[in-house]
Short mmCIF file of C-alpha atoms in Angstrom, two decimals:
data_model
loop_
_atom_site.label_atom_id
_atom_site.label_comp_id
_atom_site.label_asym_id
_atom_site.label_seq_id
_atom_site.Cartn_x
_atom_site.Cartn_y
_atom_site.Cartn_z
CA MET A 28 -12.86 54.60 44.01
CA SER A 29 -10.89 56.52 47.02
CA GLN A 30 -9.79 59.31 44.80
CA THR A 31 -11.41 62.66 45.66
CA LYS A 32 -13.67 64.19 43.30
CA LYS A 33 -11.96 66.86 42.17
CA GLN A 34 -9.25 63.91 40.79
CA LYS A 35 -12.35 62.23 39.34
CA ASP A 36 -13.23 65.67 37.13
CA SER A 37 -9.06 65.57 35.98
CA PHE A 38 -8.71 62.18 35.18
CA THR A 39 -12.15 62.54 32.96
CA LYS A 40 -10.23 65.56 31.67
CA HIS A 41 -6.63 63.31 30.96
CA LEU A 42 -8.58 60.92 29.34
CA GLU A 43 -10.69 63.60 26.55
CA ASP A 44 -7.82 64.91 25.95
CA ASP A 45 -5.83 62.24 25.36
CA CYS A 46 -8.73 60.95 22.86
CA GLN A 47 -8.85 64.53 20.88
CA CYS A 48 -5.12 63.93 20.47
CA LEU A 49 -5.23 60.74 19.35
CA MET A 50 -8.32 62.04 16.99
CA MET A 51 -5.94 64.73 15.45
CA ILE A 52 -2.87 63.00 15.02
CA ARG A 53 -4.67 59.60 13.35
CA LYS A 54 -6.96 62.40 10.91
CA LEU A 55 -3.16 64.50 9.95
CA THR A 56 -1.66 60.74 9.15
CA GLY A 57 -4.83 59.18 7.54
CA SER A 58 -4.39 56.28 9.49
CA ASN A 59 -7.48 53.99 8.28
CA ASN A 60 -7.73 51.73 11.30
CA TRP A 61 -11.11 52.72 11.82
CA ALA A 62 -11.60 49.64 13.95
CA ARG A 63 -9.61 51.05 16.40
CA TRP A 64 -10.02 54.39 16.90
CA LYS A 65 -14.05 52.93 16.86
CA GLU A 66 -12.63 51.05 19.94
CA ASP A 67 -11.27 54.19 21.89
CA MET A 68 -14.40 55.81 21.36
CA LYS A 69 -16.68 53.49 22.58
CA LEU A 70 -14.54 53.95 25.48
CA VAL A 71 -15.36 57.47 26.38
CA LEU A 72 -18.21 57.81 25.68
CA GLN A 73 -19.13 54.39 28.58
CA HIS A 74 -16.94 57.02 30.67
CA GLN A 75 -19.05 59.78 30.02
CA ASP A 76 -22.38 58.12 30.50
CA LEU A 77 -20.61 57.39 33.94
CA GLU A 78 -20.29 60.99 34.28
CA ASP A 79 -22.91 60.85 37.34
CA TYR A 80 -20.92 58.90 38.95
CA ILE A 81 -17.61 60.67 38.28
CA THR A 82 -18.63 64.10 39.26
CA GLY A 83 -20.39 62.94 42.21
CA LYS A 84 -23.98 64.02 41.28
CA THR A 85 -24.91 60.30 42.11
CA GLN A 86 -23.72 59.67 46.06
CA ARG A 87 -23.43 56.00 47.64
CA PRO A 88 -27.07 55.50 48.91
CA ASP A 89 -27.91 56.07 52.34
CA ALA A 90 -29.10 53.09 54.80
CA PRO A 91 -31.83 53.67 55.39
CA PRO A 92 -33.32 54.91 59.25
CA ILE A 93 -35.16 52.31 61.48
CA PRO A 94 -38.66 53.40 62.56
CA GLU A 95 -39.45 53.33 65.30
CA GLU A 96 -42.85 52.47 64.91
CA ARG A 97 -45.35 52.15 61.54
CA ALA A 98 -47.44 54.84 61.27
CA ASP A 99 -48.97 54.39 57.48
CA PRO A 100 -49.88 50.75 57.09
CA ASP A 101 -49.81 51.03 53.42
CA ALA A 102 -46.19 52.16 53.69
CA PRO A 103 -43.83 49.31 52.49
CA SER A 104 -42.46 47.31 54.93
CA TRP A 105 -39.14 47.46 56.53
CA ARG A 106 -37.94 44.29 54.62
CA ASP A 107 -38.91 45.96 52.01
CA ILE A 108 -37.16 48.93 52.49
CA CYS A 109 -33.86 46.84 52.96
CA ASP A 110 -33.94 45.06 49.94
CA GLN A 111 -34.20 48.03 47.60
CA TYR A 112 -32.09 49.33 50.11
CA PHE A 113 -29.41 47.11 48.98
CA VAL A 114 -30.27 46.93 45.19
CA ASP A 115 -29.21 50.91 45.08
CA LEU A 116 -26.09 49.95 46.52
CA LYS A 117 -25.02 46.73 44.33
CA ASP A 118 -25.74 49.07 41.55
CA TRP A 119 -24.00 52.01 42.56
CA GLN A 120 -21.30 49.50 43.70
CA ASN A 121 -21.71 48.02 39.95
CA LYS A 122 -20.80 51.33 38.54
CA CYS A 123 -17.63 52.31 40.64
CA THR A 124 -16.09 48.61 39.19
CA ALA A 125 -17.02 48.81 35.56
CA TRP A 126 -15.28 53.03 35.82
CA ASP A 127 -12.46 51.78 37.39
CA ASP A 128 -12.00 48.57 35.16
CA THR A 129 -13.03 50.51 31.56
CA SER A 130 -10.92 53.87 32.17
CA ILE A 131 -7.43 51.54 32.87
CA LYS A 132 -8.15 50.05 29.34
CA ALA A 133 -8.92 53.65 27.59
CA ARG A 134 -5.44 55.07 29.35
CA ILE A 135 -3.99 51.42 27.68
CA TYR A 136 -5.74 52.16 24.41
CA LEU A 137 -5.47 55.85 23.66
CA LYS A 138 -1.31 55.69 25.02
CA SER A 139 -0.45 53.03 23.34
CA GLY A 140 -2.65 54.79 19.99
CA LEU A 141 -1.09 58.06 20.46
CA SER A 142 2.60 56.90 20.83
CA GLU A 143 2.34 54.94 17.77
CA ALA A 144 1.14 57.21 15.62
CA ILE A 145 3.86 59.77 17.22
CA LEU A 146 6.94 56.75 16.64
CA MET A 147 5.34 56.50 13.31
CA LYS A 148 5.76 60.14 12.71
CA VAL A 149 9.06 61.09 13.82
CA ARG A 150 10.90 57.36 12.71
CA GLY A 151 13.42 57.39 10.78
CA LYS A 152 14.92 61.21 11.52
CA GLU A 153 18.23 60.53 13.82
CA ASP A 154 18.81 64.27 14.56
CA PRO A 155 16.55 65.57 17.79
CA LYS A 156 15.93 69.07 16.61
CA GLU A 157 13.93 67.74 13.56
CA ILE A 158 12.06 65.71 16.22
CA PHE A 159 11.49 68.67 18.32
CA ASP A 160 10.54 71.10 15.03
CA TRP A 161 8.58 68.27 14.00
CA LEU A 162 6.22 67.92 17.34
CA GLU A 163 5.92 71.84 17.68
CA ASN A 164 4.88 72.29 13.97
CA GLN A 165 2.46 70.04 14.27
CA TYR A 166 1.00 69.96 17.65
CA GLY A 167 2.01 73.69 19.09
CA SER A 168 3.78 74.19 22.38
CA PRO A 169 1.97 74.02 26.44
CA GLY A 170 -0.97 76.01 25.96
CA THR A 171 -1.11 76.68 21.82
CA ALA A 172 -3.66 75.02 19.92
CA SER A 173 -2.88 72.58 17.44
CA PRO A 174 -4.31 71.81 13.62
CA GLY A 175 -7.04 69.21 13.45
CA THR A 176 -10.51 68.60 15.10
CA ALA A 177 -12.56 65.20 15.58
CA SER A 178 -13.67 63.13 12.72
CA PRO A 179 -17.37 64.15 11.26
CA GLY A 180 -20.20 62.16 11.54
CA THR A 181 -18.70 60.39 14.63
CA ALA A 182 -19.44 60.62 18.42
CA SER A 183 -16.58 61.95 20.16
CA PRO A 184 -16.24 64.01 23.89
CA GLY A 185 -16.33 67.47 24.54
CA ALA A 186 -13.11 69.71 23.93
CA ALA A 187 -10.80 70.51 26.96
CA SER A 188 -11.16 73.89 28.50
CA PRO A 189 -8.58 76.69 28.21
CA SER A 190 -7.85 76.09 32.00
CA THR A 191 -6.99 71.91 31.48
CA ALA A 192 -3.58 72.82 29.91
CA SER A 193 -2.48 74.64 32.27
CA LEU A 194 -3.67 72.06 34.34
CA PHE A 195 -1.84 69.52 32.85
CA ALA A 196 1.62 71.90 32.98
CA GLN A 197 1.26 71.83 36.75
CA GLN A 198 1.00 68.03 36.79
CA LYS A 199 3.96 67.20 33.89
CA GLU A 200 6.27 65.24 36.34
CA SER A 201 3.57 63.16 37.99
CA LEU A 202 2.34 62.53 34.25
CA ASN A 203 5.70 61.21 32.86
CA SER A 204 5.74 59.03 35.31
CA HIS A 205 2.56 57.10 34.76
CA PRO A 206 3.42 53.86 34.33
CA TYR A 207 1.13 54.06 31.00
CA ASN A 208 3.63 56.81 29.56
CA ASN A 209 5.57 54.32 27.70
CA SER A 210 5.99 53.66 24.39
CA SER A 211 6.78 49.60 25.02
CA HIS A 212 3.12 49.22 25.54
CA ALA A 213 2.97 51.08 21.95
CA VAL A 214 1.66 48.01 19.37
CA GLN A 215 3.77 48.01 16.80
CA GLU A 216 2.04 48.02 13.14
CA SER A 217 4.28 47.95 9.56
CA PRO A 218 5.89 51.56 8.70
CA GLN A 219 4.49 53.40 6.39
CA PRO A 220 5.47 56.73 5.05
CA PHE A 221 4.45 59.91 5.45
CA ASN A 222 1.88 61.49 2.73
CA THR A 223 2.75 65.54 3.09
CA ALA A 224 0.17 66.04 0.05
CA SER A 225 -2.40 64.10 2.69
CA SER A 226 -1.83 66.04 5.15
CA GLN A 227 -1.79 69.01 3.76
CA ASN A 228 -4.95 68.19 2.52
CA ASN A 229 -5.80 67.01 6.10
CA ASN A 230 -4.49 70.26 7.07
CA ASN A 231 -6.35 72.47 4.42
CA ASN A 232 -9.96 70.46 5.71
CA ASN A 233 -8.93 71.20 9.08
CA SER A 234 -8.68 75.05 8.53
CA ASN A 235 -11.91 75.24 5.94
CA THR A 236 -13.40 72.94 9.39
CA ASN A 237 -11.75 75.65 12.10
CA GLN A 238 -13.62 78.47 10.02
CA GLN A 239 -17.37 76.59 10.40
CA ASN A 240 -16.63 76.03 13.78
CA ASN A 241 -15.65 80.51 14.71
CA GLN A 242 -18.72 81.36 12.46
CA ARG A 243 -20.69 78.67 14.86
CA GLY A 244 -19.51 80.34 17.94
CA THR A 245 -17.26 77.17 19.24
CA PRO A 246 -13.80 76.61 20.09
CA SER A 247 -11.76 75.50 16.68
CA ARG A 248 -8.57 74.83 18.46
CA ILE A 249 -7.78 72.15 20.50
CA PRO A 250 -4.90 72.65 23.28
CA ILE A 251 -2.59 70.18 23.63
CA PRO A 252 -0.35 69.86 26.93
CA ALA A 253 3.22 69.65 26.17
CA HIS A 254 4.02 66.45 28.25
CA ARG A 255 1.88 64.30 25.83
CA VAL A 256 4.63 64.66 23.28
CA ARG A 257 7.48 63.46 24.55
CA PRO A 258 10.41 63.40 22.33
CA MET A 259 12.25 59.70 21.58
CA THR A 260 15.30 58.81 22.90
CA SER A 261 18.18 57.74 20.42
CA ARG A 262 17.55 54.67 21.93
CA GLU A 263 14.68 54.46 21.75
CA ILE A 264 14.30 55.54 17.64
CA ALA A 265 17.20 52.67 17.28
CA ALA A 266 15.15 49.88 19.13
CA SER A 267 12.23 50.77 17.08
CA ASN A 268 14.08 50.52 13.29
CA GLU A 269 15.90 46.76 15.23
CA ARG A 270 12.06 45.84 15.50
CA TRP A 271 10.49 47.25 12.19
CA ARG A 272 14.21 45.86 10.74
CA ARG A 273 13.02 42.43 13.04
CA ASP A 274 9.38 42.70 11.77
CA LYS A 275 10.50 43.42 8.16
CA LEU A 276 12.78 40.52 7.47
CA ARG A 277 10.07 37.76 9.54
CA ALA A 278 7.44 38.91 7.07
CA GLN A 279 9.70 37.66 4.43
CA ASN A 280 10.72 34.77 6.33
CA ASP A 281 7.00 33.93 6.36
CA MET A 282 6.80 34.43 2.80
CA ILE A 283 8.94 32.43 1.59
CA ARG A 284 7.57 29.75 3.53
CA LYS A 285 5.04 29.96 2.21
CA GLN A 286 6.59 30.00 -1.38
CA GLU A 287 7.67 27.03 0.40
CA GLU A 288 5.17 25.81 0.61
CA GLN A 289 2.85 26.30 -1.92
CA PHE A 290 5.94 24.75 -4.00
CA ARG A 291 5.15 21.38 -1.87
CA LYS A 292 1.56 21.62 -2.66
CA VAL A 293 2.69 21.71 -6.63
CA GLY A 294 5.37 18.96 -6.19
CA ASP A 295 2.65 17.03 -4.18
CA GLU A 296 0.66 17.48 -7.07
CA ILE A 297 2.44 16.73 -9.90
CA SER A 298 4.05 13.75 -8.51
CA ALA A 299 0.13 12.40 -8.04
CA LEU A 300 -0.30 13.27 -11.47
CA THR A 301 2.60 11.19 -12.41
CA ARG A 302 0.80 8.56 -10.51
CA SER A 303 -2.60 8.90 -12.03
CA PHE A 304 -0.34 8.82 -15.45
CA GLU A 305 1.34 5.46 -15.20
CA GLU A 306 -1.63 4.23 -13.98
CA GLN A 307 -3.51 4.94 -16.53
CA ALA A 308 -0.13 4.08 -18.70
CA LEU A 309 -0.95 0.39 -17.53
CA ARG A 310 -4.77 0.67 -17.80
CA ILE A 311 -4.50 1.16 -21.05
CA LYS A 312 -1.57 -1.57 -22.06
CA LYS A 313 -3.73 -4.00 -20.10
CA ARG A 314 -6.23 -3.07 -22.81
CA ASP A 315 -4.27 -3.31 -25.70
CA GLU A 316 -3.14 -6.51 -24.17
CA GLN A 317 -6.42 -7.70 -23.90
CA VAL A 318 -7.47 -6.58 -27.57
CA GLU A 319 -4.95 -8.47 -28.66
CA GLU A 320 -5.66 -11.49 -27.64
CA ILE A 321 -9.41 -10.87 -28.83
CA ARG A 322 -7.95 -10.06 -31.93
CA MET A 323 -6.24 -13.70 -32.28
CA GLN A 324 -9.29 -15.38 -30.90
CA PHE A 325 -10.97 -14.23 -33.59
CA GLN A 326 -9.10 -14.69 -36.06
CA GLN A 327 -8.33 -18.45 -34.64
CA LEU A 328 -12.18 -18.88 -35.02
CA GLU A 329 -12.67 -17.40 -38.53
CA ALA A 330 -9.81 -19.95 -39.74
CA GLU A 331 -12.05 -22.63 -37.74
CA GLU A 332 -15.24 -21.27 -39.33
CA ASN A 333 -13.17 -21.64 -43.04
CA GLN A 334 -12.02 -24.79 -42.57
CA GLU A 335 -16.28 -25.43 -41.55
CA ILE A 336 -17.11 -23.72 -44.43
CA SER A 337 -14.46 -25.68 -46.14
CA MET A 338 -15.90 -29.03 -45.05
CA ARG A 339 -19.87 -28.01 -45.40
CA LEU A 340 -19.80 -27.97 -49.69
CA PRO A 341 -19.28 -31.89 -49.57
CA GLN A 342 -22.33 -32.28 -47.15
CA GLN A 343 -23.84 -30.05 -48.70
CA GLU A 344 -23.49 -32.11 -52.31
CA ILE A 345 -24.18 -35.38 -50.53
CA ARG A 346 -27.63 -33.51 -48.90
CA LYS A 347 -28.14 -32.79 -52.54
CA GLN A 348 -28.05 -36.70 -53.55
CA ILE A 349 -29.76 -38.04 -50.71
CA GLN A 350 -33.05 -35.30 -51.78
CA GLN A 351 -33.00 -36.92 -54.89
CA LEU A 352 -32.58 -39.81 -53.67
CA GLN A 353 -35.74 -39.59 -51.95
CA GLN A 354 -37.95 -37.81 -54.50
CA GLN A 355 -36.57 -40.49 -57.01
CA VAL A 356 -37.90 -43.03 -54.13
CA ALA A 357 -41.65 -40.85 -54.07
CA GLN A 358 -41.95 -41.19 -57.49
CA LEU A 359 -41.31 -44.74 -57.39
CA GLN A 360 -43.90 -45.48 -54.48
CA ILE A 361 -46.55 -42.82 -55.97
CA THR A 362 -46.07 -44.84 -59.30
CA ALA A 363 -46.84 -48.34 -57.41
CA LEU A 364 -49.43 -46.26 -55.25
CA GLN A 365 -51.08 -45.25 -59.37
CA GLN A 366 -50.80 -48.83 -59.96
CA GLN A 367 -52.48 -50.41 -57.39
CA LEU A 368 -55.34 -47.79 -57.58
CA ASN A 369 -56.02 -49.51 -61.33
CA SER A 370 -55.56 -52.50 -59.77
CA GLN A 371 -59.62 -53.47 -58.58
CA ASN A 372 -58.12 -56.05 -56.24
CA SER A 373 -55.65 -53.84 -54.55
CA PRO A 374 -56.41 -52.72 -50.41
CA LEU A 375 -55.73 -49.16 -52.04
CA CYS A 376 -58.19 -49.07 -54.42
CA PHE A 377 -61.32 -50.59 -51.87
CA ALA A 378 -60.41 -48.02 -49.22
CA ALA A 379 -60.56 -45.04 -51.69
CA ARG A 380 -63.93 -46.73 -52.60
CA LEU A 381 -65.39 -47.19 -49.65
CA TYR A 382 -63.87 -43.79 -48.53
CA ARG A 383 -65.77 -42.41 -51.02
CA GLU A 384 -69.05 -44.63 -50.87
CA ALA A 385 -69.15 -44.19 -46.68
CA VAL A 386 -68.32 -40.28 -46.59
CA LEU A 387 -68.64 -37.83 -49.79
CA ASP A 388 -71.37 -39.56 -51.77
CA ASP A 389 -74.45 -37.35 -52.42
CA ALA A 390 -76.95 -40.18 -50.75
CA ARG A 391 -79.96 -38.02 -51.59
CA ASP A 392 -78.66 -39.26 -55.25
CA LEU A 393 -79.26 -42.75 -54.61
CA ALA A 394 -81.27 -43.51 -58.18
CA SER A 395 -77.45 -41.91 -60.00
CA ARG A 396 -75.59 -43.45 -57.30
CA ARG A 397 -76.81 -47.12 -58.06
CA ALA A 398 -76.90 -46.93 -62.35
CA LEU A 399 -73.14 -45.55 -62.66
CA GLY A 400 -72.66 -49.35 -61.52
CA LYS A 401 -68.83 -49.76 -60.25
CA PRO A 402 -67.85 -47.05 -57.42
CA TRP A 403 -63.96 -46.90 -57.66
CA LYS A 404 -64.20 -45.52 -61.03
CA LYS A 405 -66.54 -42.73 -59.96
CA LEU A 406 -64.02 -41.66 -57.45
CA VAL A 407 -61.17 -41.82 -60.10
CA LYS A 408 -63.07 -39.49 -62.24
CA SER A 409 -63.70 -36.99 -60.08
CA LEU A 410 -60.73 -37.18 -58.77
CA SER A 411 -58.40 -34.20 -60.65
CA SER A 412 -55.61 -36.76 -61.52
CA PRO A 413 -54.40 -39.72 -60.28
CA GLU A 414 -51.47 -38.15 -58.58
CA GLU A 415 -53.88 -35.94 -56.15
CA ALA A 416 -55.66 -39.41 -55.40
CA VAL A 417 -52.11 -41.14 -54.55
CA SER A 418 -51.15 -38.00 -52.97
CA THR A 419 -53.99 -38.48 -50.88
CA LEU A 420 -54.31 -41.71 -49.47
CA LYS A 421 -50.66 -42.34 -49.54
CA LEU A 422 -50.43 -41.75 -45.76
CA THR A 423 -53.44 -44.15 -45.07
CA LEU A 424 -52.03 -46.89 -46.58
CA GLY A 425 -48.90 -46.60 -48.93
CA GLU A 426 -46.87 -46.94 -45.67
CA HIS A 427 -49.51 -49.60 -44.27
CA HIS A 428 -49.95 -47.59 -41.05
CA ILE A 429 -53.22 -46.50 -40.29
CA PRO A 430 -53.52 -44.42 -37.37
CA GLY A 431 -56.60 -46.37 -34.40
CA TRP A 432 -55.59 -49.26 -36.82
CA LYS A 433 -53.75 -51.78 -35.15
CA GLY A 434 -53.60 -54.80 -37.42
CA THR A 435 -52.59 -54.38 -40.81
CA VAL A 436 -54.20 -52.97 -44.63
CA ASP A 437 -55.13 -56.77 -45.28
CA GLU A 438 -56.77 -57.18 -42.13
CA PHE A 439 -58.73 -54.02 -42.52
CA VAL A 440 -59.84 -54.43 -45.72
CA GLN A 441 -61.26 -57.78 -44.53
CA ALA A 442 -62.79 -56.25 -41.55
CA VAL A 443 -64.55 -53.85 -43.93
CA THR A 444 -65.38 -56.30 -46.75
CA SER A 445 -67.24 -58.56 -44.09
CA HIS A 446 -70.12 -56.90 -43.57
CA LYS A 447 -73.14 -58.01 -46.08
CA PRO A 448 -74.74 -56.36 -47.67
CA PRO A 449 -71.69 -53.50 -48.29
CA LEU A 450 -71.47 -50.96 -46.12
CA TRP A 451 -72.47 -48.51 -49.12
CA LYS A 452 -75.35 -49.73 -49.99
CA ARG A 453 -76.88 -48.86 -46.86
CA GLN A 454 -78.98 -45.77 -47.59
CA LYS A 455 -78.78 -42.10 -46.08
CA ILE A 456 -75.66 -43.08 -44.13
CA PHE A 457 -73.26 -40.07 -43.22
CA ALA A 458 -75.26 -37.56 -46.03
CA HIS A 459 -74.92 -34.19 -45.75
CA ASP A 460 -78.81 -33.81 -43.75
CA PHE A 461 -78.16 -36.92 -41.43
CA ASP A 462 -79.54 -36.80 -38.05
CA ARG A 463 -78.20 -38.73 -34.49
CA ALA A 464 -80.71 -40.58 -34.99
CA GLU A 465 -79.66 -42.23 -38.10
CA VAL A 466 -76.36 -41.45 -38.27
CA GLU A 467 -76.37 -44.10 -34.33
CA TYR A 468 -78.12 -46.86 -36.54
CA ALA A 469 -75.82 -46.70 -38.87
CA VAL A 470 -73.41 -47.66 -36.16
CA TYR A 471 -75.25 -49.81 -35.01
CA SER A 472 -75.99 -51.90 -38.07
CA LEU A 473 -72.26 -52.81 -38.32
CA GLN A 474 -72.52 -55.31 -35.67
CA SER A 475 -68.60 -55.45 -35.96
CA PRO A 476 -66.57 -55.63 -32.25
CA ARG A 477 -63.87 -52.88 -34.33
CA ARG A 478 -66.66 -50.56 -35.30
CA ASP A 479 -64.56 -48.02 -33.27
CA ASP A 480 -61.53 -48.55 -34.72
CA LEU A 481 -63.62 -48.19 -38.21
CA ILE A 482 -65.16 -44.62 -36.36
CA ARG A 483 -61.22 -43.21 -35.58
CA VAL A 484 -60.43 -44.09 -39.51
CA TYR A 485 -63.36 -42.65 -40.95
CA GLU A 486 -62.89 -38.90 -39.24
CA TRP A 487 -59.31 -39.22 -39.81
CA LEU A 488 -59.66 -39.81 -43.57
CA LYS A 489 -62.28 -36.52 -43.04
CA VAL A 490 -59.46 -34.66 -41.98
CA GLU A 491 -56.69 -35.49 -43.85
CA TRP A 492 -58.53 -35.55 -47.07
CA THR A 493 -57.23 -32.72 -49.81
CA GLY A 494 -59.07 -33.67 -53.21
CA GLY A 495 -61.71 -32.23 -54.58
CA ALA A 496 -64.86 -33.29 -52.74
CA ARG A 497 -63.28 -31.01 -49.36
CA GLU A 498 -65.91 -28.26 -49.89
CA GLU A 499 -68.12 -31.29 -49.14
CA LEU A 500 -67.09 -32.66 -46.08
CA GLU A 501 -67.25 -28.69 -44.48
CA GLY A 502 -70.80 -29.12 -45.21
CA GLY A 503 -72.19 -31.55 -42.89
CA MET A 504 -70.10 -33.87 -41.61
CA TYR A 505 -70.93 -34.92 -38.04
CA ASN A 506 -67.82 -35.28 -35.55
CA TYR A 507 -67.77 -39.06 -34.70
CA SER A 508 -65.35 -38.77 -31.95
CA THR A 509 -68.48 -38.16 -29.85
CA TYR A 510 -68.76 -41.98 -30.49
#
């Protein structure tokens, strides 16, 4: 901030002229680097926000005088005044520092952008006369106007006044010697061919815009100083072409490297797929081996089953013969039991008679029972067939085993027949309409040490009996197990 007010104002005008030239060149060349253009405009607008500090309208705050006496008690104290002064001074210093920083950045951005646009135009032209003619046609001579205006719809600084061109002409040597006025600061991009049709269309649009500006009373052409369009030497052009060739070669190498990387990735994927296919083939082979082993086991089991079936046929024949023999034995047993049933002195006949008289007789019809005389004949007559009587009593006496009786059949018959008078001669014993007192009297009247066994025999006979008198039992037989 050691510059004078006039130098500050001149520097601001230089910055605005550079921005206007850059906007005009980029519009003529059809550049699409709008991000860079917006950054340039942002820097210029930031300088406009600091215009009061640049032009000197806002001066350095003066130090407050030391008051001799505090006349007004409501006035701010000396400490508050000093604090406010230091705050204002700090703000002013920050604004000045911001101007210095952004001015350097703006000059670098604008100079590099302007040099870049010129290099894009003159690249490929070897004859210096063609370069000068092209610059003369595009930007004009010092003090003359150049086609193109700022891009509509964007914030741009005000155009430089006509006196600015003469000011630039007077300071040509000093500005050409500026350290940032060098093409080496330009940011190189990939070369783009100059589009003549686009340039003509832009020129037509610029001419229409100029006519509109003339109607509005605004200047239609912006003077561009001659020192801003310094021609490139053959060495600079050769260096630019060499950089372009190197960039192109580097881009080709990068593309080849990317393709090699892609090929390598594809090769890795193919190798991985090959390994997975091999693993699947091994798994399939193992599965086939397991299937073959299972098939062999199945065949072996099938052969064993066939052999077992072939050996099972004789066993079935033997089983059939055994069943036939068992049936014959059963038939013989039935015949023997039937013979015993027909015999009056056999234990089976007596047991059947005892069961019939003690359990199944109708006690209410005593006269008819006595009239029949021989109870065993009544038993035979009540049965549907002798086979039924035999099948009913064979489990009781056929194998000489009575449930609950530890002795033989003869002992059972002797125990039953030892009572005088016979058990079937008692009245109202085991009848349908008996009561508890009568049953107790009948049981205790047996006078036998084995009466519990006899009761269990009667109970078993009642359950196992399947003859025609089953309905009589279901009517009112008493449960002897309570005794």
